[in-house]
DNA sequence: AAAATACGTCAGCTATGTTGACTTATATTG
DNA sequence: CAATATAAGTCAACATAGCTGACGTATTTT
C-alpha cells in the first residue's frame, strides 16, 4: 500500500516526450560524427558566449576530463574558439565560431519546430503553464541559476 | 536570419527538469549497483506484467544485446521472472517478483513526489495542460502506442 | 521437412561518464 | 618576493550502456 498514488501518466509521457525531443538533433549530430555530449557543450557556449570552462562544468555537472574530450574535438574542428580572459589570463573563455553558431542554430531550430507545432495545437496561455511546470520540476536550489541562465543569456540572433 | 525564433526557454527548462526528474531514482539505483537502463526495464515490466521480450525492445528502442545484459542481472538478482508463453512456448514473458515490484514502486514514488509537489503549486487543471503538451511532443506515429501503454497497463497497486 | 520466429549469446566496437595523479600558466597572498 | 592557490589541460585506467555482426537453440508455421 503506497503512500501516494503513482503518476504513471506523467512519468511515462515525460520519458517518451524527452526521447523524441532529443532525437531530432541526434539525427543531425550523428551525420557529423557527434553525440549528445557535443550538443550540450555547443548549446551552452552558444547561449553564453565567453563562458569560463569551470562555469560550463558547473552547468553540465560533468568532470573536467569528460568535458575536455568533446570540447577538444569542437575546437579542433572549428566550432568553438578559446580566448584568454582579459582580466585573468588563466581563464580560457569559450565562444562559438560562425560555423559553430550555424550548427547550434540548426539544432535549436529542430527542437523549436517540435515545440511550436505542439504549442499551436494547444489553448492560448498553455506555454506559460508548461514553463511553470518545468521550472517547478527543477531542484529548488538550482532554480535561480536556471532563470539567470535563461533570461541573462546574450545570444545574438 | 533563422526562419523561426528559437524557444530557448522551453528547450533549457526541459533539459534541467528532465535531469532532476531522473536524478531522484538514480541515487537509489546507484546504491543497488544499477543504472538508468535497469530502471527503464524494471519500470516497463512492472507496468506491463507478462510483456514479451520483443515488445519491450520495441518500447525501449534498444537492441536485444543491450537489453539482454541488464535483463540478465535483474533476473539473476531476483527482481524479474520469466515464464514460457502459454500459447507460444518460444516467448519468455516477463514479470516482476515481489522484490522487483517493491523497487519499482519505490522508484516511481520518488518521481511521483516531485510531480505532486509541482502540481500542488499550480492552478487547477494545469496537469491536464501539461499532459497534453507532453503528449503532443511525442512523434505522431508513436502517440497511439503510448496512449495504449498508459491506459491499458494493468499495474496492480 | 523446411522455413520462419523468439530469444539468447559471443566477440568486439563506440560514446560518455568516472577517479586519481600530475603539469603549466597565472594570480593572490603572507 | 616567495609561497600558495586557482584555472585549465592531460595521461592512464576504468565502468556503463549503447551498437553491429554472427551464430545457436527451441518452437511454431508453412
Coordinates of C-alpha atoms (C1' of nucleotides) in Angstrom, one line a residue:
Chain A
X1 CA 0.0 0.0 0.0
X2 CA 1.9 3.1 -1.2
X3 CA 1.5 6.4 0.5
X4 CA 0.9 8.2 -2.8
X5 CA -0.8 7.1 -6.0
X6 CA 1.8 6.9 -8.7
X7 CA 1.6 9.4 -11.5
X8 CA 2.4 6.9 -14.2
X9 CA 0.8 9.0 -16.9
X10 CA 3.2 12.0 -16.4
X11 CA 6.2 9.8 -15.7
X12 CA 5.8 8.0 -19.0
X13 CA 4.8 11.0 -21.0
X14 CA 7.9 12.7 -19.8
X15 CA 10.0 9.7 -20.8
X16 CA 8.6 9.5 -24.4
X17 CA 8.4 13.2 -24.9
X18 CA 12.0 13.8 -23.9
X19 CA 13.1 10.9 -26.0
X20 CA 11.6 12.3 -29.2
X21 CA 12.6 15.8 -28.3
X22 CA 16.3 14.8 -28.2
X23 CA 16.0 12.6 -31.2
X24 CA 15.7 15.4 -33.8
X25 CA 19.1 16.9 -33.0
X26 CA 20.7 13.4 -32.6
X27 CA 20.0 12.6 -36.2
X28 CA 21.8 15.6 -37.5
X29 CA 24.6 15.3 -35.0
X30 CA 25.3 11.7 -35.9
X31 CA 25.8 12.7 -39.5
X32 CA 28.7 14.9 -38.3
X33 CA 30.1 12.2 -36.0
X34 CA 28.9 14.0 -32.9
X35 CA 26.8 12.9 -30.0
X36 CA 24.6 14.5 -27.4
X37 CA 27.6 15.5 -25.3
X38 CA 28.8 17.7 -28.1
X39 CA 25.3 19.2 -28.5
X40 CA 25.2 20.2 -24.8
X41 CA 28.6 21.9 -24.9
X42 CA 27.9 23.7 -28.2
X43 CA 24.5 24.8 -27.0
X44 CA 25.6 26.3 -23.7
X45 CA 28.6 28.0 -25.3
X46 CA 26.3 29.4 -27.9
X47 CA 24.0 30.7 -25.3
X48 CA 26.7 32.1 -23.0
X49 CA 29.4 33.5 -25.2
X50 CA 32.6 33.9 -23.3
X51 CA 31.7 31.4 -20.6
X52 CA 34.5 30.1 -18.5
X53 CA 35.4 26.4 -18.6
X54 CA 34.7 26.0 -14.9
X55 CA 31.3 27.6 -15.2
X56 CA 30.4 25.3 -18.1
X57 CA 31.4 22.4 -15.9
X58 CA 29.0 23.6 -13.3
X59 CA 26.1 23.8 -15.7
X60 CA 26.7 20.3 -17.2
X61 CA 27.7 18.7 -14.0
X62 CA 30.4 16.5 -15.6
X63 CA 34.1 16.3 -14.9
X64 CA 36.8 18.3 -16.5
X65 CA 38.1 15.2 -18.2
X66 CA 34.7 14.4 -19.8
X67 CA 34.3 17.9 -21.0
X68 CA 37.9 18.1 -22.2
X69 CA 37.3 15.3 -24.7
X70 CA 34.4 16.7 -26.5
X71 CA 35.5 20.3 -26.2
X72 CA 38.8 19.5 -27.8
X73 CA 37.0 18.0 -30.8
X74 CA 34.8 21.0 -31.2
X75 CA 37.7 23.4 -31.0
X76 CA 39.9 21.3 -33.4
X77 CA 37.1 21.1 -35.9
X78 CA 36.4 24.9 -35.8
X79 CA 33.1 25.0 -34.0
X80 CA 34.3 26.7 -30.8
X81 CA 37.1 29.2 -30.1
X82 CA 39.0 29.9 -26.9
X83 CA 40.3 33.3 -25.8
X84 CA 42.3 34.3 -22.8
X85 CA 40.4 36.1 -20.1
X86 CA 41.1 39.9 -20.4
X87 CA 41.4 40.3 -16.6
X88 CA 42.6 36.8 -15.7
X89 CA 44.7 35.2 -18.3
X90 CA 44.4 31.8 -16.7
X91 CA 40.8 31.6 -18.0
X92 CA 40.0 30.3 -21.4
X93 CA 36.8 31.9 -22.4
X94 CA 34.7 30.0 -24.9
X95 CA 33.0 31.3 -28.0
X96 CA 31.2 29.7 -30.9
X97 CA 32.7 30.4 -34.4
X98 CA 30.4 31.3 -37.3
X99 CA 30.4 27.6 -38.1
X100 CA 29.5 26.7 -34.6
X101 CA 26.8 29.3 -34.4
X102 CA 25.3 28.0 -37.5
X103 CA 25.2 24.4 -36.2
X104 CA 23.8 25.5 -32.8
X105 CA 21.1 27.4 -34.6
X106 CA 20.2 24.4 -36.8
X107 CA 20.0 22.2 -33.8
X108 CA 17.8 24.5 -31.7
X109 CA 15.6 25.1 -34.7
X110 CA 14.8 21.4 -34.9
X111 CA 13.7 21.5 -31.3
X112 CA 11.9 24.8 -31.7
X113 CA 9.9 23.4 -34.6
X114 CA 8.7 20.5 -32.5
X115 CA 7.8 22.9 -29.6
X116 CA 6.0 25.3 -31.9
X117 CA 4.0 22.6 -33.6
X118 CA 2.9 21.4 -30.2
X119 CA 2.0 24.9 -28.8
X120 CA 0.0 25.7 -31.9
X121 CA -2.4 22.9 -31.1
X122 CA -3.0 24.0 -27.5
X123 CA -5.2 26.7 -25.9
X124 CA -3.6 30.1 -25.6
X125 CA -1.5 30.6 -22.4
X126 CA -0.6 26.9 -22.3
X127 CA 3.1 27.6 -22.9
X128 CA 3.2 29.7 -19.7
X129 CA 1.7 26.8 -17.7
X130 CA 4.2 24.4 -19.2
X131 CA 7.1 26.7 -18.4
X132 CA 5.9 27.0 -14.9
X133 CA 5.6 23.2 -14.6
X134 CA 9.1 22.5 -15.9
X135 CA 10.5 25.3 -13.8
X136 CA 9.0 23.8 -10.6
X137 CA 10.2 20.3 -11.5
X138 CA 13.8 21.7 -11.2
X139 CA 15.6 21.3 -7.8
X140 CA 14.7 24.3 -5.7
X141 CA 18.4 25.1 -5.2
X142 CA 19.1 25.3 -8.9
X143 CA 16.1 27.3 -10.0
X144 CA 17.6 30.7 -9.6
X145 CA 20.7 29.6 -11.6
X146 CA 18.4 28.4 -14.4
X147 CA 16.4 31.6 -14.5
X148 CA 19.5 33.6 -14.6
X149 CA 20.9 31.4 -17.4
X150 CA 17.7 31.7 -19.5
X151 CA 17.0 35.4 -19.1
X152 CA 20.5 36.7 -18.9
X153 CA 21.9 34.9 -21.9
X154 CA 23.2 37.2 -24.5
X155 CA 22.7 35.1 -27.6
X156 CA 22.7 37.2 -30.7
X157 CA 20.3 36.1 -33.5
Chain B
X1 CA 18.5 35.0 -40.2
X2 CA 16.6 32.0 -38.9
X3 CA 13.1 31.2 -40.0
X4 CA 11.8 30.8 -36.5
X5 CA 12.7 32.4 -33.2
X6 CA 14.3 29.7 -31.0
X7 CA 12.4 28.7 -27.9
X8 CA 15.4 28.6 -25.7
X9 CA 13.3 28.9 -22.5
X10 CA 11.4 25.7 -23.1
X11 CA 14.4 23.9 -24.6
X12 CA 16.5 24.6 -21.5
X13 CA 13.7 24.1 -19.0
X14 CA 13.1 20.7 -20.5
X15 CA 16.8 19.9 -20.1
X16 CA 17.1 20.8 -16.5
X17 CA 13.7 19.5 -15.5
X18 CA 14.4 16.1 -17.0
X19 CA 17.8 16.0 -15.4
X20 CA 16.4 16.5 -11.9
X21 CA 13.4 14.2 -12.6
X22 CA 15.7 11.3 -13.4
X23 CA 18.2 12.1 -10.6
X24 CA 15.9 11.0 -7.8
X25 CA 15.7 7.4 -8.9
X26 CA 19.4 7.4 -10.0
X27 CA 20.5 8.0 -6.4
X28 CA 18.6 5.0 -5.1
X29 CA 19.6 2.8 -8.1
X30 CA 23.3 3.6 -7.7
X31 CA 23.1 2.3 -4.1
X32 CA 22.0 -1.1 -5.6
X33 CA 24.6 -1.1 -8.3
X34 CA 22.1 -0.3 -11.0
X35 CA 21.7 2.4 -13.6
X36 CA 19.1 4.1 -15.6
X37 CA 18.9 1.2 -18.0
X38 CA 17.8 -1.2 -15.2
X39 CA 15.2 1.4 -14.2
X40 CA 13.6 1.5 -17.6
X41 CA 13.4 -2.3 -17.9
X42 CA 12.0 -2.7 -14.4
X43 CA 9.5 0.1 -14.9
X44 CA 8.0 -1.2 -18.1
X45 CA 7.9 -4.8 -16.9
X46 CA 6.2 -3.6 -13.7
X47 CA 3.7 -1.7 -15.8
X48 CA 3.1 -4.4 -18.3
X49 CA 3.2 -7.7 -16.5
X50 CA 3.8 -10.6 -18.9
X51 CA 5.2 -8.4 -21.6
X52 CA 7.2 -10.2 -24.3
X53 CA 10.9 -9.5 -24.8
X54 CA 10.4 -8.3 -28.3
X55 CA 7.6 -5.9 -27.3
X56 CA 9.9 -4.5 -24.6
X57 CA 12.6 -4.0 -27.2
X58 CA 10.1 -2.0 -29.2
X59 CA 9.2 0.3 -26.3
X60 CA 12.8 0.9 -25.3
X61 CA 14.2 1.1 -28.8
X62 CA 17.4 -0.6 -27.9
X63 CA 19.0 -3.8 -29.3
X64 CA 18.4 -7.3 -28.0
X65 CA 22.0 -7.4 -26.8
X66 CA 21.8 -4.2 -24.8
X67 CA 18.6 -5.4 -23.2
X68 CA 20.0 -8.9 -22.5
X69 CA 22.8 -7.5 -20.4
X70 CA 20.6 -5.6 -17.9
X71 CA 17.7 -8.0 -18.0
X72 CA 20.0 -10.9 -17.1
X73 CA 21.2 -9.0 -14.0
X74 CA 17.6 -8.2 -12.9
X75 CA 16.6 -11.9 -13.4
X76 CA 19.7 -13.2 -11.6
X77 CA 19.2 -10.9 -8.7
X78 CA 15.5 -11.8 -8.3
X79 CA 13.8 -8.6 -9.5
X80 CA 12.2 -10.1 -12.6
X81 CA 11.0 -13.6 -13.5
X82 CA 10.5 -15.2 -16.9
X83 CA 7.7 -17.6 -17.9
X84 CA 7.2 -19.5 -21.1
X85 CA 4.3 -18.1 -23.1
X86 CA 1.2 -20.4 -22.6
X87 CA 0.3 -20.4 -26.3
X88 CA 3.8 -19.9 -27.8
X89 CA 6.5 -21.5 -25.7
X90 CA 9.2 -19.6 -27.6
X91 CA 8.1 -16.5 -25.8
X92 CA 9.6 -15.6 -22.4
X93 CA 7.0 -13.4 -20.7
X94 CA 8.4 -11.0 -18.1
X95 CA 7.0 -10.4 -14.7
X96 CA 8.3 -8.5 -11.7
X97 CA 8.8 -10.5 -8.5
X98 CA 7.6 -9.1 -5.1
X99 CA 11.1 -7.7 -4.7
X100 CA 11.0 -6.2 -8.1
X101 CA 7.6 -4.8 -7.6
X102 CA 8.7 -3.1 -4.3
X103 CA 11.7 -1.5 -6.0
X104 CA 9.6 -0.3 -9.0
X105 CA 7.1 1.2 -6.5
X106 CA 9.9 3.0 -4.6
X107 CA 11.3 4.4 -7.7
X108 CA 8.0 5.7 -9.1
X109 CA 7.1 7.1 -5.8
X110 CA 10.2 9.3 -5.8
X111 CA 9.2 10.7 -9.2
X112 CA 5.6 11.0 -8.2
X113 CA 6.6 13.1 -5.2
X114 CA 8.4 15.5 -7.3
X115 CA 5.4 15.7 -9.7
X116 CA 2.9 16.2 -6.9
X117 CA 4.9 18.9 -5.2
X118 CA 5.0 20.7 -8.5
X119 CA 1.3 20.3 -9.4
X120 CA 0.2 21.5 -6.0
X121 CA 1.8 24.8 -6.6
X122 CA 0.0 25.3 -9.9
X123 CA -3.5 26.4 -10.8
X124 CA -6.2 23.7 -11.1
X125 CA -6.3 21.9 -14.4
X126 CA -2.6 22.5 -15.1
X127 CA -1.8 18.8 -15.1
X128 CA -4.2 18.3 -18.0
X129 CA -2.4 21.0 -20.0
X130 CA 1.0 19.5 -19.1
X131 CA -0.2 16.1 -20.1
X132 CA -1.4 17.4 -23.4
X133 CA 1.8 19.2 -24.1
X134 CA 4.0 16.2 -23.4
X135 CA 1.6 14.0 -25.5
X136 CA 1.9 16.3 -28.5
X137 CA 5.7 16.4 -28.2
X138 CA 5.8 12.7 -28.9
X139 CA 6.2 11.6 -32.6
X140 CA 2.8 11.4 -34.2
X141 CA 3.4 7.8 -35.2
X142 CA 4.1 6.7 -31.7
X143 CA 1.3 8.6 -29.9
X144 CA -1.3 5.8 -30.2
X145 CA 1.1 3.2 -28.8
X146 CA 1.9 5.5 -25.8
X147 CA -1.8 6.1 -25.0
X148 CA -2.4 2.4 -25.2
X149 CA 0.5 1.7 -23.0
X150 CA -0.5 4.3 -20.4
X151 CA -4.3 3.5 -20.2
X152 CA -4.2 -0.2 -20.8
X153 CA -1.4 -1.1 -18.4
X154 CA -2.6 -3.5 -15.7
X155 CA -0.4 -2.5 -12.9
X156 CA -1.8 -3.6 -9.6
X157 CA -1.3 -1.3 -6.7
Chain C
dA1 C1' 10.7 -31.5 -43.8
dA2 C1' 11.8 -26.7 -44.4
dA3 C1' 11.5 -22.1 -43.2
dA4 C1' 10.4 -18.5 -40.0
dT5 C1' 10.3 -16.7 -35.4
dA6 C1' 11.5 -15.7 -30.4
dC7 C1' 15.1 -15.5 -27.7
dG8 C1' 19.8 -15.9 -26.1
dT9 C1' 24.8 -15.3 -26.5
dC10 C1' 29.8 -14.4 -28.1
dA11 C1' 33.0 -11.0 -29.6
dG12 C1' 34.3 -6.6 -30.3
dC13 C1' 33.5 -1.6 -31.0
dT14 C1' 32.0 3.4 -29.5
dA15 C1' 30.4 7.3 -26.7
dT16 C1' 30.4 9.3 -22.5
dG17 C1' 30.7 9.2 -18.0
dT18 C1' 34.1 8.3 -13.7
dT19 C1' 38.8 8.7 -10.3
dG20 C1' 43.4 9.9 -9.4
dA21 C1' 47.7 12.0 -10.4
dC22 C1' 50.3 15.4 -12.5
dT23 C1' 51.7 19.8 -15.3
dT24 C1' 51.6 24.6 -16.8
dA25 C1' 50.4 29.3 -16.6
dT26 C1' 48.9 32.9 -13.9
dA27 C1' 47.0 35.3 -9.8
dT28 C1' 46.8 36.0 -5.0
dT29 C1' 48.7 36.4 -0.5
dG30 C1' 51.8 36.4 3.5
Chain D
dC1 C1' 59.4 38.3 -3.5
dA2 C1' 58.4 33.6 -2.3
dA3 C1' 54.8 30.6 -1.3
dT4 C1' 50.4 29.2 -2.3
dA5 C1' 46.1 28.9 -4.7
dT6 C1' 43.5 28.7 -8.9
dA7 C1' 42.1 27.8 -14.0
dA8 C1' 42.8 24.7 -17.2
dG9 C1' 44.8 20.8 -19.7
dT10 C1' 46.4 16.0 -19.9
dC11 C1' 47.6 10.9 -19.1
dA12 C1' 46.0 6.5 -17.7
dA13 C1' 42.7 3.3 -16.4
dC14 C1' 38.1 2.0 -15.7
dA15 C1' 32.5 1.5 -16.0
dT16 C1' 28.1 1.8 -18.2
dA17 C1' 25.2 1.3 -21.8
dG18 C1' 24.6 1.7 -26.3
dC19 C1' 25.9 -0.5 -31.1
dT20 C1' 26.9 -4.3 -35.2
dG21 C1' 27.5 -8.9 -36.9
dA22 C1' 27.4 -13.7 -36.4
dC23 C1' 25.6 -17.8 -34.7
dG24 C1' 22.8 -21.3 -31.7
dT25 C1' 18.5 -23.4 -29.8
dA26 C1' 13.8 -24.1 -29.2
dT27 C1' 9.5 -23.8 -31.1
dT28 C1' 6.0 -22.7 -34.5
dT29 C1' 4.4 -22.1 -39.1
dT30 C1' 4.2 -23.3 -43.8

